[in-house]
Amino acid sequence: MELPFAESWKIKMIEPMRKSTREEREQWLREANYNVFQLKAEQVYIDCLTDSGTGAMSDRQWAEMMLGDESYAGATSFYKFESVVQKIFGMKYVIPTHQGRAAENVLFSFLVKEGNVIPGNAHFDTTKGHIESRKAKAIDVTNDDAKDTQKVVPFKGNVGLDKLEKVLVENKGNVPFMVLTVTNNTVGGQPVSMKNIRETCELCHKHGVPVVMDSARFAENAYFIKTREEGYADKTIKEIALEMYSHVDAMTMSAKKDGVVNMGGFIATNNKEWFEGAKLFCIPFEGYITYGGMSGRDLNALAVGLDENTEYDMLHTRIHQVEYLASKLDEYGIPYQRPAGGHAIFVDADKVLTHVPIEEFPAQTLTCELYLEAGVRGCEIGYILADRDPVTHENRFGGLDLLRLCIARRVYTDNHMNVIAAALKNVYDRRESITRGVAIEWEAPLMRHFTVKLKRL
Ligand code: F0G
């Protein structure tokens, strides 16, 4: 008999969890203004808000924490971290930052000027925020397959090359770089193929435009290349990562995802001029260039995290769990962005809450319903997250309206996946009776989803 699948790690430390009653959750959600970011973590049973900084570190990572060198300048920890980054990504110049958006802030402070246009395959919200706050424009050039949640294609995060070319031609001389996000978080943790990475970079370079890879989930992307793209089955994850980065000019990294640390980020590039330029912004924003917002012990833990999480078994265990949750939703007939992404399941709220008008934010409503049902916290990746158009100030209802259920790395078991799926099924079974959503009572001008105050209609 063939041996069944099992995790490639065992558990050494546990954290007790607390369940709550529906009554408690009704009160807590009301107090949180129907915004799950405003809940206290202790009011949550299973937390699928994000996979960012929520992973469980390995014993080797914890051991390295004890060896951190906390010297202000030139710490051993920096050089340990730098050499791992150089080896995995083939990038010579490395600047640590405290997280991904800090890497964006430092690099974009040097590169983005008012009026610039920056195309990308669905910029993450902080990336878009750092572009728009500098009065530049972020244009989404994701391929159209991503818009149809039921269409199964292997690399749904790909760049639409026609769309990209149009932006490059129409904005000649005004595009400082293009952002290539792997995996494409916004459309569902969907991967980008090596072919698309190569062709995107060739096209950009033909137009004299460099490419910055937003790398938060680069290892998951490499896993999908290995398992889905012809010619890569026999390559290691590390070989694939190196090839991915051989095409691009720089990277920004939120190490809280595929670095499997609770906090951390960095910039890496082979472009000396960019390195020198970014360095100037690192010092005032993040700190001296050999620590840039991270302590020595955190740099050590990240060095190990990057090395461990670019091994096949680790990634296979992770993606297998996300696919397991997807298989439960398939069993219950619940529509989500297919195929399952790398870090999360994105439930298609428009297709679930068909009686809730889009002006009443179906995905946010579904997020609230799931929390009330079982204390499971997901998050809206939809019309609230999309913010308003900076020019017309209208809500952007054009994209997808999804409930994202992120799976933290190495934290929950498949039994927890069963609970999430069952809770969602219970909501799904009474979907016809949910006819009203939520309305905005107060919102911030940028990145409103973190602090928005809502009322239930
Ligand atoms: N880029 C991508 C693709 C991301 O998903 C994130 C964060 C960032 C950049 C910013 O990194 O949080 O370290 O500052 N995504 C988290 C999420 C917050 O929940 O998807 P950060």
Coordinates of C-alpha atoms and ligand atoms in Angstrom, one line a residue:
M1 CA 0.0 0.0 0.0
E2 CA 1.3 3.5 -0.8
L3 CA 1.9 5.5 2.3
P4 CA -0.4 8.5 2.7
F5 CA 0.7 12.1 2.8
A6 CA 1.9 13.5 6.1
E7 CA 3.4 16.8 7.2
S8 CA 7.2 17.2 6.9
W9 CA 7.5 18.5 10.5
K10 CA 6.4 17.6 14.0
I11 CA 5.0 19.8 16.7
K12 CA 7.3 20.9 19.6
M13 CA 5.3 23.7 21.3
I14 CA 1.6 24.4 21.4
E15 CA -0.6 27.5 22.1
P16 CA -4.0 26.8 23.6
M17 CA -7.0 28.3 21.7
R18 CA -10.3 29.6 23.0
K19 CA -13.8 29.1 21.6
S20 CA -16.6 31.7 22.1
T21 CA -20.4 31.8 22.0
R22 CA -22.4 33.4 19.2
E23 CA -23.7 35.9 21.6
E24 CA -20.2 37.0 22.6
R25 CA -19.2 37.3 18.9
E26 CA -22.3 39.4 18.1
Q27 CA -21.2 41.9 20.8
W28 CA -17.5 41.9 19.8
L29 CA -18.2 42.4 16.2
R30 CA -20.6 45.3 16.9
E31 CA -17.9 46.9 19.1
A32 CA -15.4 46.3 16.2
N33 CA -17.7 48.2 13.8
Y34 CA -18.1 45.1 11.6
N35 CA -14.4 45.4 10.7
V36 CA -12.5 42.2 11.7
F37 CA -9.2 44.1 11.9
Q38 CA -10.7 45.8 15.0
L39 CA -11.3 42.6 16.8
K40 CA -9.0 41.5 19.6
A41 CA -7.1 38.3 18.6
E42 CA -8.4 36.6 21.7
Q43 CA -11.9 37.1 20.3
V44 CA -10.9 34.9 17.4
Y45 CA -11.0 31.1 17.3
I46 CA -9.2 30.2 14.1
D47 CA -7.4 33.2 12.6
C48 CA -7.3 33.3 8.8
L49 CA -6.8 37.1 8.6
T50 CA -3.4 36.8 7.0
D51 CA -0.4 34.5 6.5
S52 CA 1.8 37.4 7.2
G53 CA 4.0 37.1 10.3
T54 CA 1.7 34.4 11.7
G55 CA 3.8 31.3 10.8
A56 CA 5.5 29.0 13.4
M57 CA 9.3 29.2 13.3
S58 CA 11.3 26.0 13.4
D59 CA 13.6 24.9 16.2
R60 CA 16.6 25.9 14.1
Q61 CA 15.2 29.4 13.7
W62 CA 14.6 29.7 17.5
A63 CA 18.1 28.4 18.1
E64 CA 19.6 31.1 15.8
M65 CA 17.7 33.8 17.8
M66 CA 20.1 33.1 20.6
L67 CA 23.1 33.7 18.4
G68 CA 21.9 37.2 17.2
D69 CA 24.6 39.8 17.1
E70 CA 23.1 43.1 18.2
S71 CA 25.9 45.4 17.2
Y72 CA 24.7 48.6 15.7
A73 CA 26.9 48.4 12.6
G74 CA 28.4 45.4 10.8
A75 CA 26.8 42.7 12.9
T76 CA 27.6 39.1 12.1
S77 CA 23.9 38.5 11.8
F78 CA 23.7 40.9 8.9
Y79 CA 26.5 39.1 7.0
K80 CA 24.8 35.8 7.7
F81 CA 21.5 37.1 6.3
E82 CA 23.1 38.9 3.4
S83 CA 25.0 35.8 2.2
V84 CA 21.7 33.7 2.2
V85 CA 19.9 36.3 0.2
Q86 CA 22.8 36.6 -2.2
K87 CA 22.8 32.8 -2.7
I88 CA 19.1 32.3 -3.0
F89 CA 18.3 35.3 -5.2
G90 CA 21.6 35.9 -6.9
M91 CA 21.4 39.6 -5.9
K92 CA 24.5 41.4 -4.8
Y93 CA 23.3 44.4 -2.8
V94 CA 21.0 43.8 0.1
I95 CA 19.2 46.3 2.4
P96 CA 17.2 44.9 5.4
T97 CA 13.9 46.7 6.3
H98 CA 11.4 46.0 9.0
Q99 CA 8.8 44.6 6.7
G100 CA 7.7 44.6 3.0
R101 CA 6.0 47.9 2.9
A102 CA 9.1 49.5 4.4
A103 CA 11.1 48.0 1.6
E104 CA 8.6 49.6 -0.8
N105 CA 8.9 52.9 1.0
V106 CA 12.7 53.0 0.9
L107 CA 13.0 51.9 -2.7
F108 CA 10.1 53.9 -4.1
S109 CA 11.3 57.0 -2.3
F110 CA 14.3 56.9 -4.6
L111 CA 12.5 55.7 -7.8
V112 CA 8.9 57.1 -7.9
K113 CA 8.3 60.7 -9.0
E114 CA 5.0 62.6 -9.2
G115 CA 3.1 61.7 -12.4
N116 CA 4.9 58.4 -13.0
V117 CA 3.1 55.3 -14.2
I118 CA 3.9 51.9 -12.7
P119 CA 2.3 48.9 -14.2
G120 CA 2.0 45.6 -12.2
N121 CA 0.0 42.4 -12.0
A122 CA -2.4 43.6 -9.3
H123 CA -0.2 45.7 -6.9
F124 CA -0.8 44.7 -3.3
D125 CA -2.5 47.5 -1.4
T126 CA 0.6 48.9 0.4
T127 CA 2.4 48.8 -3.0
K128 CA -0.4 50.8 -4.6
G129 CA -0.5 53.0 -1.5
H130 CA 3.2 53.8 -1.8
I131 CA 2.7 54.7 -5.5
E132 CA -0.4 56.7 -5.2
S133 CA 0.7 58.6 -2.1
R134 CA 3.6 59.9 -4.3
K135 CA 1.0 61.1 -6.8
A136 CA 2.0 58.4 -9.3
K137 CA -0.4 55.9 -10.9
A138 CA -0.5 52.1 -10.5
I139 CA -2.0 50.3 -13.5
D140 CA -3.1 46.7 -13.2
V141 CA -2.0 44.6 -16.1
T142 CA -3.0 41.1 -14.8
N143 CA -4.3 38.8 -17.5
D144 CA -8.1 38.5 -17.9
D145 CA -8.3 34.8 -16.8
A146 CA -7.9 36.0 -13.2
K147 CA -11.3 37.7 -13.4
D148 CA -13.2 34.5 -13.9
T149 CA -13.0 32.7 -10.6
Q150 CA -14.3 29.4 -12.0
K151 CA -11.8 29.1 -14.9
V152 CA -9.0 26.7 -14.0
V153 CA -5.6 27.7 -15.5
P154 CA -2.2 26.8 -14.0
F155 CA -0.8 30.4 -13.9
K156 CA -3.7 32.7 -13.2
G157 CA -1.4 35.4 -11.7
N158 CA 0.3 36.0 -15.0
V159 CA 0.9 39.4 -16.5
G160 CA -1.3 40.2 -19.6
L161 CA 1.5 41.1 -22.0
D162 CA -0.7 43.0 -24.3
K163 CA -1.9 45.2 -21.5
L164 CA 1.6 45.7 -20.3
E165 CA 2.8 46.7 -23.7
K166 CA 0.0 49.2 -24.1
V167 CA 1.0 50.9 -20.8
L168 CA 4.7 50.9 -21.8
V169 CA 4.0 52.4 -25.2
E170 CA 1.5 55.0 -24.0
N171 CA 3.7 56.2 -21.2
K172 CA 7.1 56.1 -22.8
G173 CA 9.7 57.8 -20.7
N174 CA 7.4 58.0 -17.7
V175 CA 7.6 54.4 -16.3
P176 CA 10.4 54.1 -13.7
F177 CA 9.8 50.3 -13.3
M178 CA 7.2 47.6 -13.4
V179 CA 6.1 45.6 -10.3
L180 CA 5.9 41.8 -10.8
T181 CA 4.2 40.2 -7.8
V182 CA 4.8 36.5 -7.1
T183 CA 2.5 34.9 -6.2
N184 CA -0.2 37.4 -7.2
N185 CA -1.9 37.9 -3.9
T186 CA -4.8 40.1 -4.9
V187 CA -6.2 37.7 -7.5
G188 CA -6.0 34.7 -5.1
G189 CA -2.4 33.8 -4.4
Q190 CA -2.1 32.7 -8.0
P191 CA 1.3 31.9 -9.5
V192 CA 3.1 33.5 -12.4
S193 CA 4.9 31.0 -14.8
M194 CA 8.6 31.2 -15.5
K195 CA 7.6 31.8 -19.2
N196 CA 5.5 34.8 -18.2
I197 CA 8.3 36.1 -15.9
R198 CA 10.8 35.9 -18.7
E199 CA 8.5 37.4 -21.3
T200 CA 7.4 40.2 -19.0
C201 CA 11.0 41.1 -18.3
E202 CA 12.0 40.9 -22.0
L203 CA 9.1 43.2 -22.9
C204 CA 10.0 45.7 -20.1
H205 CA 13.7 45.7 -20.9
K206 CA 12.9 46.2 -24.6
H207 CA 11.2 49.5 -23.6
G208 CA 14.1 50.3 -21.2
V209 CA 11.9 49.7 -18.1
P210 CA 13.4 47.7 -15.2
V211 CA 11.4 45.1 -13.2
V212 CA 11.0 44.9 -9.5
M213 CA 9.8 41.6 -8.1
D214 CA 7.4 41.9 -5.2
S215 CA 8.5 38.7 -3.6
A216 CA 6.4 38.0 -0.5
R217 CA 5.5 34.5 -1.7
F218 CA 8.3 33.7 -4.1
A219 CA 8.9 30.2 -2.8
E220 CA 5.2 29.2 -3.2
N221 CA 5.5 30.6 -6.8
A222 CA 8.6 28.4 -7.4
Y223 CA 6.7 25.4 -6.0
F224 CA 3.9 26.0 -8.6
I225 CA 6.5 26.3 -11.4
K226 CA 8.0 23.0 -10.3
T227 CA 4.7 21.2 -10.1
R228 CA 2.8 22.8 -13.0
E229 CA 5.2 24.1 -15.7
E230 CA 6.8 21.9 -18.3
G231 CA 10.5 21.4 -17.9
Y232 CA 10.8 22.2 -14.2
A233 CA 9.8 19.0 -12.4
D234 CA 13.3 17.9 -11.9
K235 CA 14.7 21.2 -10.7
T236 CA 15.0 22.1 -7.1
I237 CA 13.0 25.0 -5.6
K238 CA 16.3 26.8 -5.1
E239 CA 17.3 26.4 -8.7
I240 CA 13.9 27.7 -9.8
A241 CA 14.1 30.7 -7.5
L242 CA 17.5 31.6 -8.8
E243 CA 16.2 31.4 -12.4
M244 CA 13.2 33.6 -11.5
Y245 CA 15.4 36.3 -10.1
S246 CA 17.9 36.1 -13.0
H247 CA 15.3 38.0 -15.1
V248 CA 14.5 40.9 -12.8
D249 CA 16.4 44.0 -11.7
A250 CA 15.5 44.2 -8.0
M251 CA 13.2 42.8 -5.4
T252 CA 11.2 44.0 -2.4
M253 CA 10.4 41.3 0.1
S254 CA 8.0 40.9 2.9
A255 CA 9.8 38.2 4.8
K256 CA 6.8 37.7 7.0
K257 CA 5.4 35.3 4.4
D258 CA 7.9 33.0 2.7
G259 CA 10.7 34.0 5.0
V260 CA 8.6 32.4 7.8
V261 CA 9.5 35.1 10.4
N262 CA 7.1 37.2 12.4
M263 CA 8.7 40.4 11.3
G264 CA 11.1 41.4 8.6
G265 CA 11.8 42.4 5.0
F266 CA 14.4 43.6 2.6
I267 CA 15.4 45.0 -0.8
A268 CA 17.9 43.3 -3.0
T269 CA 19.3 44.3 -6.4
N270 CA 22.3 44.1 -8.7
N271 CA 21.9 47.7 -9.7
K272 CA 24.6 49.7 -7.8
E273 CA 22.9 53.0 -8.5
W274 CA 19.6 51.9 -7.1
F275 CA 21.4 50.4 -4.0
E276 CA 23.2 53.7 -3.4
G277 CA 19.9 55.7 -3.9
A278 CA 17.9 53.4 -1.7
K279 CA 20.5 53.4 1.1
L280 CA 20.0 57.2 1.6
F281 CA 16.3 56.5 2.4
C282 CA 17.0 53.4 4.5
I283 CA 18.9 55.4 7.1
P284 CA 16.3 57.9 8.1
F285 CA 13.3 55.6 7.7
E286 CA 14.6 52.2 8.8
G287 CA 18.0 52.5 10.4
Y288 CA 21.6 51.9 9.6
I289 CA 22.1 49.8 6.5
T290 CA 23.3 46.6 8.2
Y291 CA 20.2 46.3 10.3
G292 CA 17.5 48.5 8.6
G293 CA 14.7 48.0 11.1
M294 CA 15.6 44.4 12.2
S295 CA 17.4 43.1 15.3
G296 CA 20.3 40.8 14.9
R297 CA 18.4 37.8 16.2
D298 CA 15.6 38.5 13.6
L299 CA 18.1 38.6 10.8
N300 CA 19.5 35.2 12.0
A301 CA 16.0 33.7 12.1
L302 CA 15.2 35.0 8.6
A303 CA 18.4 33.6 7.2
V304 CA 17.4 30.1 8.4
G305 CA 13.7 30.7 7.4
L306 CA 14.6 31.5 3.8
D307 CA 16.9 28.5 3.5
E308 CA 14.3 26.1 5.0
N309 CA 11.3 27.4 3.1
T310 CA 13.0 26.9 -0.2
E311 CA 13.0 23.2 0.3
Y312 CA 10.3 21.1 -1.5
D313 CA 9.0 19.2 1.5
M314 CA 8.2 22.3 3.4
L315 CA 6.3 23.9 0.5
H316 CA 4.6 20.6 -0.3
T317 CA 3.2 20.3 3.2
R318 CA 1.9 23.9 3.1
I319 CA 0.3 23.8 -0.3
H320 CA -1.2 20.4 0.4
Q321 CA -3.1 21.9 3.4
V322 CA -4.5 24.8 1.3
E323 CA -5.6 22.3 -1.3
Y324 CA -7.2 20.1 1.4
L325 CA -9.3 23.1 2.5
A326 CA -10.2 23.7 -1.2
S327 CA -11.3 20.0 -1.6
K328 CA -13.7 20.4 1.3
L329 CA -15.2 23.5 -0.3
D330 CA -15.5 21.5 -3.5
E331 CA -17.4 18.9 -1.6
Y332 CA -19.9 21.5 -0.3
G333 CA -20.2 23.3 -3.7
I334 CA -18.8 26.6 -2.4
P335 CA -17.4 28.8 -5.2
Y336 CA -13.8 30.1 -4.8
Q337 CA -11.0 31.4 -7.0
R338 CA -9.9 28.2 -8.8
P339 CA -7.5 26.5 -8.6
A340 CA -6.6 27.0 -5.0
G341 CA -3.8 29.6 -4.5
G342 CA -0.6 29.2 -2.5
H343 CA -1.4 30.9 0.8
A344 CA -5.2 31.1 0.9
I345 CA -8.6 30.3 -0.4
F346 CA -10.5 33.2 -1.9
V347 CA -14.2 32.6 -1.7
D348 CA -16.2 34.3 -4.4
A349 CA -18.6 36.4 -2.3
D350 CA -20.5 37.8 -5.3
K351 CA -21.4 34.2 -6.2
V352 CA -22.4 33.3 -2.6
L353 CA -24.3 36.3 -1.3
T354 CA -26.2 36.9 -4.5
H355 CA -29.0 38.8 -2.7
V356 CA -26.6 41.4 -1.2
P357 CA -26.2 44.3 -3.6
I358 CA -22.6 45.2 -4.5
E359 CA -23.0 48.6 -2.9
E360 CA -23.5 46.8 0.4
F361 CA -20.1 44.9 0.1
P362 CA -20.9 41.2 -0.2
A363 CA -17.4 40.0 0.7
Q364 CA -17.3 42.1 3.8
T365 CA -20.7 40.8 4.7
L366 CA -19.6 37.2 4.2
T367 CA -16.5 37.9 6.4
C368 CA -18.8 39.1 9.2
E369 CA -21.1 36.1 8.8
L370 CA -18.3 33.6 9.0
Y371 CA -16.9 35.2 12.1
L372 CA -20.4 35.2 13.7
E373 CA -20.9 31.5 12.7
A374 CA -17.7 30.1 14.2
G375 CA -15.2 32.7 15.3
V376 CA -13.2 32.2 12.1
R377 CA -11.6 35.4 11.0
G378 CA -11.0 35.9 7.3
C379 CA -10.6 39.2 5.5
E380 CA -12.2 41.0 2.7
I381 CA -10.1 41.3 -0.5
G382 CA -12.8 43.2 -2.4
Y383 CA -14.6 46.5 -2.8
I384 CA -13.6 47.9 0.5
L385 CA -9.9 47.0 0.0
A386 CA -10.1 48.5 -3.5
D387 CA -10.5 52.0 -2.0
R388 CA -11.9 54.9 -4.0
D389 CA -10.6 56.1 -7.3
P390 CA -8.1 58.9 -6.4
V391 CA -9.6 61.2 -9.1
T392 CA -13.3 60.5 -9.2
H393 CA -13.6 59.4 -5.5
E394 CA -16.0 56.7 -6.6
N395 CA -15.9 53.2 -5.0
R396 CA -14.0 50.8 -7.3
F397 CA -16.6 48.1 -7.9
G398 CA -14.8 46.8 -11.1
G399 CA -12.8 44.0 -9.7
L400 CA -13.4 40.8 -7.7
D401 CA -15.1 40.8 -4.3
L402 CA -13.6 38.0 -2.3
L403 CA -13.4 36.6 1.2
R404 CA -9.8 35.6 1.8
L405 CA -9.1 32.7 4.1
C406 CA -5.3 32.7 4.7
I407 CA -3.6 29.7 6.1
A408 CA -0.8 30.5 8.5
R409 CA 2.4 28.5 7.9
R410 CA 2.8 25.4 10.1
V411 CA 0.2 26.6 12.6
Y412 CA -3.1 24.8 12.1
T413 CA -3.9 21.2 11.5
D414 CA -6.3 19.7 8.9
N415 CA -8.9 19.4 11.7
H416 CA -8.9 23.2 11.8
M417 CA -9.4 23.2 8.1
N418 CA -12.5 21.0 8.6
V419 CA -13.9 23.5 11.1
I420 CA -13.4 26.4 8.7
A421 CA -15.0 24.5 5.8
A422 CA -18.0 23.4 8.0
A423 CA -18.5 27.0 9.3
L424 CA -18.5 28.3 5.7
K425 CA -21.0 25.5 4.6
N426 CA -23.4 26.6 7.4
V427 CA -23.3 30.2 6.1
Y428 CA -23.6 28.9 2.5
D429 CA -26.7 26.9 3.3
R430 CA -28.5 29.9 4.6
R431 CA -27.2 32.3 1.9
E432 CA -30.6 33.0 0.4
S433 CA -31.8 34.5 3.7
I434 CA -28.9 37.0 3.8
T435 CA -30.3 40.0 1.8
R436 CA -28.6 43.0 3.3
G437 CA -24.9 43.9 3.8
V438 CA -23.0 46.7 5.4
A439 CA -22.6 50.5 4.9
I440 CA -19.6 52.7 5.5
E441 CA -19.9 55.1 8.4
W442 CA -16.3 56.4 8.4
E443 CA -13.3 55.7 6.2
A444 CA -9.7 56.8 5.9
P445 CA -8.6 58.4 2.6
L446 CA -6.1 55.6 1.9
M447 CA -6.0 51.9 2.8
R448 CA -9.4 52.3 4.4
H449 CA -10.0 48.6 5.1
F450 CA -7.8 48.5 8.2
T451 CA -9.8 51.2 10.1
V452 CA -13.1 51.5 8.2
K453 CA -16.2 51.7 10.5
L454 CA -19.2 49.9 9.2
K455 CA -22.8 49.4 10.2
R456 CA -25.0 46.5 9.5
L457 CA -28.0 47.1 7.3
Ligands
F0G1 N1 3.5 42.6 -1.2 C1 2.6 41.6 -1.1 C2 2.3 40.8 -2.3 C3 1.9 41.4 0.1 O1 1.0 40.4 0.2 C4 2.2 42.2 1.2 C5 1.6 42.0 2.5 C6 3.2 43.2 1.1 C7 3.8 43.4 -0.1 C8 3.6 44.1 2.2 O2 4.3 43.5 3.1 O3 3.0 43.4 5.2 O4 5.4 43.0 5.3 O5 4.6 45.2 4.9 N2 0.6 41.3 2.6 C9 -0.1 41.0 3.9 C10 -1.3 40.2 3.6 C11 -0.3 42.1 4.8 O6 -2.1 39.9 4.5 O7 -1.5 39.8 2.4 P1 4.3 43.8 4.7

